[in-house]
GROMACS .gro file of C-alpha atoms in nm:
model
  319
    1MET     CA    1   0.296  -1.752  -3.852
    2GLY     CA    2   0.582  -1.561  -3.706
    3LYS     CA    3   0.774  -1.575  -4.034
    4ARG     CA    4   0.888  -1.274  -4.225
    5PRO     CA    5   0.681  -1.204  -4.538
    6PRO     CA    6   0.863  -1.318  -4.849
    7TYR     CA    7   0.861  -0.967  -4.996
    8ALA     CA    8   1.036  -0.806  -4.695
    9THR     CA    9   1.394  -0.708  -4.762
   10ASP     CA   10   1.689  -0.722  -4.527
   11ILE     CA   11   1.698  -0.344  -4.514
   12GLU     CA   12   1.337  -0.324  -4.402
   13ALA     CA   13   1.395  -0.584  -4.133
   14ALA     CA   14   1.709  -0.425  -3.997
   15ARG     CA   15   1.693  -0.245  -3.663
   16TYR     CA   16   1.882   0.078  -3.617
   17ALA     CA   17   1.969   0.262  -3.295
   18PRO     CA   18   1.757   0.573  -3.239
   19PRO     CA   19   1.933   0.897  -3.339
   20PRO     CA   20   2.099   1.092  -3.055
   21PRO     CA   21   1.909   1.394  -2.927
   22PRO     CA   22   2.030   1.730  -3.058
   23ILE     CA   23   2.287   1.916  -2.853
   24PHE     CA   24   2.124   2.153  -2.605
   25ARG     CA   25   2.257   2.505  -2.608
   26PRO     CA   26   2.142   2.736  -2.326
   27PRO     CA   27   1.996   3.070  -2.434
   28PRO     CA   28   2.227   3.371  -2.425
   29PRO     CA   29   2.199   3.595  -2.117
   30LYS     CA   30   1.933   3.863  -2.132
   31GLN     CA   31   2.053   4.211  -2.229
   32TRP     CA   32   1.879   4.496  -2.050
   33THR     CA   33   1.788   4.818  -2.227
   34PRO     CA   34   1.984   5.094  -2.049
   35TRP     CA   35   1.783   5.397  -1.942
   36LEU     CA   36   1.912   5.484  -1.595
   37VAL     CA   37   2.266   5.577  -1.702
   38PRO     CA   38   2.137   5.805  -1.983
   39LEU     CA   39   1.900   5.961  -1.728
   40ILE     CA   40   2.191   6.029  -1.490
   41PHE     CA   41   2.376   6.184  -1.783
   42VAL     CA   42   2.083   6.416  -1.858
   43CYS     CA   43   2.048   6.513  -1.490
   44ASN     CA   44   2.416   6.605  -1.464
   45VAL     CA   45   2.405   6.819  -1.779
   46ALA     CA   46   2.080   6.985  -1.668
   47MET     CA   47   2.224   7.066  -1.325
   48PHE     CA   48   2.530   7.225  -1.484
   49VAL     CA   49   2.314   7.439  -1.712
   50TYR     CA   50   2.102   7.543  -1.414
   51SER     CA   51   2.412   7.623  -1.207
   52MET     CA   52   2.536   7.853  -1.483
   53TYR     CA   53   2.193   8.019  -1.505
   54LEU     CA   54   2.187   8.073  -1.128
   55ASN     CA   55   2.549   8.189  -1.125
   56ASP     CA   56   2.485   8.483  -1.363
   57CYS     CA   57   2.845   8.605  -1.376
   58PRO     CA   58   2.768   8.945  -1.538
   59SER     CA   59   2.557   9.044  -1.236
   60SER     CA   60   2.845   8.978  -0.994
   61PHE     CA   61   3.148   9.095  -1.194
   62GLU     CA   62   3.214   9.363  -1.445
   63ARG     CA   63   3.084   9.229  -1.772
   64GLU     CA   64   3.430   9.245  -1.934
   65GLN     CA   65   3.573   9.000  -1.680
   66CYS     CA   66   3.331   8.712  -1.755
   67LEU     CA   67   3.435   8.461  -2.018
   68LEU     CA   68   3.226   8.447  -2.339
   69LYS     CA   69   3.000   8.718  -2.201
   70ASP     CA   70   2.877   8.833  -2.541
   71GLN     CA   71   2.791   8.484  -2.664
   72LEU     CA   72   2.642   8.335  -2.345
   73GLY     CA   73   2.493   8.630  -2.159
   74ARG     CA   74   2.403   8.531  -1.803
   75PHE     CA   75   2.544   8.183  -1.872
   76ALA     CA   76   2.895   8.331  -1.910
   77PHE     CA   77   3.175   8.158  -1.721
   78GLN     CA   78   3.356   8.298  -1.420
   79PRO     CA   79   3.690   8.474  -1.480
   80PHE     CA   80   3.967   8.228  -1.559
   81ARG     CA   81   4.167   8.322  -1.249
   82GLU     CA   82   3.872   8.217  -1.031
   83ASN     CA   83   3.763   7.903  -1.218
   84PRO     CA   84   4.001   7.767  -1.483
   85LEU     CA   85   3.755   7.488  -1.573
   86PHE     CA   86   3.500   7.725  -1.736
   87GLY     CA   87   3.223   7.700  -1.481
   88PRO     CA   88   3.033   7.879  -1.202
   89ALA     CA   89   3.159   8.042  -0.884
   90THR     CA   90   3.217   7.851  -0.563
   91PRO     CA   91   2.924   8.014  -0.374
   92THR     CA   92   2.688   7.891  -0.647
   93LEU     CA   93   2.809   7.533  -0.612
   94ARG     CA   94   2.784   7.562  -0.237
   95LYS     CA   95   2.425   7.688  -0.261
   96LEU     CA   96   2.324   7.400  -0.490
   97GLY     CA   97   2.459   7.123  -0.266
   98ALA     CA   98   2.837   7.094  -0.279
   99LEU     CA   99   3.004   6.879  -0.016
  100GLU     CA  100   3.104   7.072   0.296
  101LYS     CA  101   3.151   6.921   0.641
  102ASP     CA  102   3.010   7.193   0.864
  103LEU     CA  103   2.689   7.217   0.665
  104ILE     CA  104   2.636   6.841   0.681
  105VAL     CA  105   2.731   6.784   1.044
  106TYR     CA  106   2.611   7.099   1.217
  107ASP     CA  107   2.329   7.212   0.987
  108ASN     CA  108   2.201   6.857   0.924
  109GLU     CA  109   2.221   6.897   0.546
  110THR     CA  110   2.288   6.527   0.488
  111TRP     CA  111   2.145   6.548   0.137
  112ARG     CA  112   2.481   6.700   0.032
  113PHE     CA  113   2.631   6.349   0.044
  114PHE     CA  114   2.436   6.283  -0.277
  115THR     CA  115   2.371   6.620  -0.442
  116CYS     CA  116   2.743   6.682  -0.482
  117MET     CA  117   2.750   6.389  -0.728
  118PHE     CA  118   2.535   6.588  -0.972
  119LEU     CA  119   2.737   6.911  -0.961
  120HIS     CA  120   3.046   6.995  -1.165
  121ALA     CA  121   3.303   7.269  -1.139
  122GLY     CA  122   3.316   7.345  -1.511
  123VAL     CA  123   3.270   7.231  -1.870
  124VAL     CA  124   3.603   7.046  -1.870
  125HIS     CA  125   3.506   6.864  -1.551
  126LEU     CA  126   3.159   6.778  -1.683
  127LEU     CA  127   3.276   6.645  -2.020
  128ALA     CA  128   3.540   6.420  -1.866
  129ASN     CA  129   3.296   6.269  -1.617
  130MET     CA  130   3.008   6.225  -1.862
  131PHE     CA  131   3.232   6.054  -2.118
  132SER     CA  132   3.341   5.808  -1.849
  133LEU     CA  133   2.981   5.758  -1.735
  134LEU     CA  134   2.855   5.662  -2.080
  135PHE     CA  135   3.160   5.450  -2.163
  136ILE     CA  136   3.144   5.244  -1.842
  137GLY     CA  137   2.787   5.273  -1.717
  138VAL     CA  138   2.592   5.180  -2.029
  139ARG     CA  139   2.767   4.844  -2.066
  140LEU     CA  140   2.722   4.760  -1.698
  141GLU     CA  141   2.352   4.847  -1.707
  142GLN     CA  142   2.305   4.631  -2.017
  143GLU     CA  143   2.450   4.332  -1.833
  144PHE     CA  144   2.313   4.379  -1.481
  145GLY     CA  145   2.004   4.600  -1.511
  146PHE     CA  146   1.914   4.941  -1.374
  147LEU     CA  147   1.843   4.838  -1.012
  148ARG     CA  148   2.184   4.693  -0.931
  149ILE     CA  149   2.375   4.960  -1.123
  150GLY     CA  150   2.166   5.235  -0.962
  151LEU     CA  151   2.244   5.105  -0.613
  152LEU     CA  152   2.610   5.066  -0.708
  153TYR     CA  153   2.629   5.422  -0.840
  154ILE     CA  154   2.461   5.587  -0.541
  155LEU     CA  155   2.639   5.383  -0.270
  156SER     CA  156   2.978   5.428  -0.438
  157GLY     CA  157   2.919   5.802  -0.459
  158PHE     CA  158   2.825   5.801  -0.091
  159GLY     CA  159   3.149   5.621  -0.006
  160GLY     CA  160   3.344   5.875  -0.208
  161SER     CA  161   3.171   6.159  -0.025
  162LEU     CA  162   3.254   6.003   0.313
  163LEU     CA  163   3.626   5.977   0.246
  164SER     CA  164   3.633   6.315   0.077
  165LEU     CA  165   3.465   6.477   0.376
  166MET     CA  166   3.727   6.328   0.607
  167HIS     CA  167   3.997   6.519   0.413
  168LEU     CA  168   3.828   6.854   0.360
  169LYS     CA  169   3.994   6.990   0.677
  170ARG     CA  170   4.337   7.146   0.694
  171ASP     CA  171   4.470   7.230   1.038
  172GLY     CA  172   4.116   7.228   1.173
  173VAL     CA  173   3.992   7.489   0.925
  174THR     CA  174   3.750   7.416   0.643
  175VAL     CA  175   3.915   7.536   0.323
  176THR     CA  176   3.750   7.338   0.044
  177ILE     CA  177   3.425   7.205  -0.091
  178SER     CA  178   3.397   6.907  -0.324
  179VAL     CA  179   3.179   6.844  -0.628
  180GLY     CA  180   3.165   6.589  -0.908
  181ALA     CA  181   3.038   6.247  -1.012
  182SER     CA  182   3.374   6.076  -1.029
  183GLY     CA  183   3.344   5.913  -0.685
  184ALA     CA  184   3.049   5.717  -0.823
  185LEU     CA  185   3.232   5.659  -1.153
  186PHE     CA  186   3.533   5.516  -0.974
  187GLY     CA  187   3.285   5.291  -0.795
  188LEU     CA  188   3.183   5.150  -1.134
  189LEU     CA  189   3.548   5.083  -1.214
  190GLY     CA  190   3.601   4.913  -0.879
  191ALA     CA  191   3.291   4.701  -0.933
  192MET     CA  192   3.422   4.593  -1.274
  193LEU     CA  193   3.736   4.462  -1.104
  194SER     CA  194   3.552   4.269  -0.833
  195GLU     CA  195   3.301   4.140  -1.090
  196LEU     CA  196   3.589   3.995  -1.288
  197LEU     CA  197   3.728   3.822  -0.979
  198THR     CA  198   3.401   3.681  -0.846
  199ASN     CA  199   3.278   3.567  -1.191
  200TRP     CA  200   3.618   3.433  -1.296
  201THR     CA  201   3.488   3.111  -1.457
  202ILE     CA  202   3.281   3.283  -1.727
  203TYR     CA  203   3.569   3.482  -1.880
  204ALA     CA  204   3.773   3.339  -2.167
  205ASN     CA  205   4.074   3.575  -2.170
  206LYS     CA  206   4.100   3.619  -1.795
  207CYS     CA  207   4.454   3.756  -1.764
  208THR     CA  208   4.414   3.999  -2.055
  209ALA     CA  209   4.090   4.137  -1.911
  210LEU     CA  210   4.245   4.171  -1.564
  211ILE     CA  211   4.560   4.349  -1.685
  212SER     CA  212   4.362   4.588  -1.908
  213LEU     CA  213   4.127   4.679  -1.625
  214VAL     CA  214   4.410   4.734  -1.375
  215VAL     CA  215   4.589   4.966  -1.621
  216ILE     CA  216   4.271   5.171  -1.677
  217ILE     CA  217   4.211   5.200  -1.302
  218GLY     CA  218   4.573   5.299  -1.240
  219LEU     CA  219   4.559   5.575  -1.502
  220ASN     CA  220   4.239   5.714  -1.354
  221LEU     CA  221   4.376   5.711  -0.999
  222ALA     CA  222   4.695   5.884  -1.119
  223VAL     CA  223   4.485   6.185  -1.226
  224GLY     CA  224   4.395   6.234  -0.861
  225PHE     CA  225   4.744   6.362  -0.787
  226LEU     CA  226   4.693   6.669  -1.007
  227PRO     CA  227   4.624   7.002  -0.831
  228HIS     CA  228   4.264   7.077  -0.728
  229VAL     CA  229   4.155   6.716  -0.781
  230ASP     CA  230   3.983   6.538  -0.492
  231ASN     CA  231   4.159   6.202  -0.493
  232SER     CA  232   4.000   6.109  -0.160
  233ALA     CA  233   3.661   6.090  -0.334
  234HIS     CA  234   3.816   5.877  -0.609
  235ILE     CA  235   3.965   5.629  -0.363
  236GLY     CA  236   3.653   5.618  -0.144
  237GLY     CA  237   3.431   5.558  -0.445
  238PHE     CA  238   3.663   5.294  -0.587
  239LEU     CA  239   3.683   5.099  -0.261
  240SER     CA  240   3.306   5.117  -0.211
  241GLY     CA  241   3.241   4.999  -0.566
  242PHE     CA  242   3.500   4.722  -0.536
  243PHE     CA  243   3.328   4.569  -0.233
  244LEU     CA  244   2.979   4.637  -0.371
  245GLY     CA  245   3.071   4.445  -0.685
  246PHE     CA  246   3.110   4.124  -0.483
  247ILE     CA  247   2.760   4.180  -0.343
  248LEU     CA  248   2.560   4.319  -0.635
  249LEU     CA  249   2.731   4.179  -0.946
  250MET     CA  250   2.760   3.809  -0.862
  251ARG     CA  251   2.667   3.596  -1.166
  252PRO     CA  252   2.607   3.221  -1.212
  253GLN     CA  253   2.921   3.022  -1.285
  254TYR     CA  254   3.008   2.880  -1.625
  255GLY     CA  255   2.792   2.582  -1.722
  256TYR     CA  256   2.494   2.664  -1.502
  257VAL     CA  257   2.156   2.640  -1.678
  258ASN     CA  258   1.828   2.741  -1.518
  259ARG     CA  259   1.582   2.450  -1.511
  260LYS     CA  260   1.313   2.650  -1.688
  261TYR     CA  261   1.535   2.676  -1.996
  262ILE     CA  262   1.588   2.296  -2.026
  263PRO     CA  263   1.336   2.138  -2.269
  264PRO     CA  264   1.165   1.811  -2.165
  265GLY     CA  265   1.364   1.500  -2.250
  266TYR     CA  266   1.708   1.660  -2.233
  267ASP     CA  267   1.958   1.512  -1.994
  268VAL     CA  268   2.163   1.813  -1.885
  269LYS     CA  269   2.406   1.780  -1.600
  270ARG     CA  270   2.306   2.034  -1.340
  271LYS     CA  271   2.567   2.255  -1.172
  272ALA     CA  272   2.538   2.469  -0.865
  273LYS     CA  273   2.446   2.827  -0.950
  274TYR     CA  274   2.723   2.983  -0.741
  275ARG     CA  275   3.051   2.854  -0.605
  276TRP     CA  276   3.159   2.866  -0.244
  277TYR     CA  277   3.415   3.141  -0.298
  278GLN     CA  278   3.145   3.369  -0.444
  279TYR     CA  279   2.949   3.345  -0.121
  280PHE     CA  280   3.271   3.390   0.077
  281TYR     CA  281   3.355   3.713  -0.113
  282LEU     CA  282   2.998   3.837  -0.061
  283VAL     CA  283   3.003   3.793   0.317
  284ILE     CA  284   3.351   3.942   0.364
  285ALA     CA  285   3.274   4.237   0.134
  286LEU     CA  286   2.947   4.312   0.314
  287ILE     CA  287   3.121   4.314   0.654
  288ILE     CA  288   3.405   4.539   0.534
  289LEU     CA  289   3.164   4.776   0.360
  290LEU     CA  290   2.940   4.821   0.664
  291LEU     CA  291   3.238   4.872   0.894
  292GLY     CA  292   3.388   5.124   0.653
  293TYR     CA  293   3.069   5.327   0.628
  294ALA     CA  294   3.027   5.320   1.006
  295TYR     CA  295   3.388   5.428   1.064
  296GLY     CA  296   3.359   5.712   0.812
  297LEU     CA  297   3.038   5.846   0.964
  298ALA     CA  298   3.183   5.822   1.314
  299MET     CA  299   3.494   6.018   1.212
  300ILE     CA  300   3.287   6.288   1.046
  301TYR     CA  301   3.033   6.340   1.322
  302THR     CA  302   3.288   6.344   1.603
  303GLY     CA  303   3.503   6.622   1.453
  304LYS     CA  304   3.507   6.989   1.544
  305PRO     CA  305   3.342   7.268   1.343
  306GLY     CA  306   3.570   7.461   1.113
  307GLU     CA  307   3.604   7.833   1.082
  308ASN     CA  308   3.443   8.006   0.790
  309SER     CA  309   3.695   8.118   0.531
  310THR     CA  310   3.738   8.154   0.160
  311ILE     CA  311   3.633   7.816   0.020
  312PRO     CA  312   3.784   7.701  -0.311
  313PHE     CA  313   3.639   7.388  -0.469
  314LEU     CA  314   3.791   7.050  -0.529
  315GLU     CA  315   3.681   6.864  -0.838
  316ARG     CA  316   3.642   6.490  -0.879
  317HIS     CA  317   3.789   6.427  -1.217
  318PRO     CA  318   3.853   6.085  -1.377
  319ILE     CA  319   3.982   6.051  -1.732
   0.00000   0.00000   0.00000
């Protein structure tokens, strides 16, 4: 009793250490299906088509003066001397919701802060903005979802409208209106920069990504110095998006795994979801953003009404 059977071999009697558990690999982050950015794209194109329909150049000018009058009919473009971007007349844009200070402040048409983001001065303006929207916006919506990107787009566009409105006066006289989606688009670029900074640990080629993004932003801002381009909207949208990125686009640091994704029996070292500097950026960005919006609104609503005059448009035009 207690002895090994004579037929048992040394191999059968040997005791081996249990095999190590397989290496746990966290699931890849969820990719959202983008639908909001394509919807914004469709809305912008539809609004431009409607603006050309409402404009009806042949009814306002001699038919020979309208561009492509024979091919487009009532959708023909304004004469090149009036609108070199192949688009509608300024009164049409103004009627549809272009940005103008007196109408917002003294006629309480605050909806113009947002409707101007869906209007464009011409085909050239529209194509440039929509290419940028699809190139930047689709990827961001895939990573962060429609809710955060929608808030980012609208609030960045609002910031661009605020700063633009503060510079639509010259010597106390209103001389320009502003249209275009590029304030919101520059907000997406600004958010990409702050997202890179606040989620620094998850990027492999950090310096390469940072340099590439700074070069792209610099090239886009440089376009704002061209004639008839509203660089104030670009800068306002970029700054708004930059601070919003610290608030809306904060992601878990490298190595964090949600407990629901850890199978039973695995010993995975838990890390904090966010680091202290991410919370620090969030608080500072929120304070600066609220103060900036409050300052912009105060400056706009404490100004004096301008005199009515001929009102050329300013476009918001990123590359």
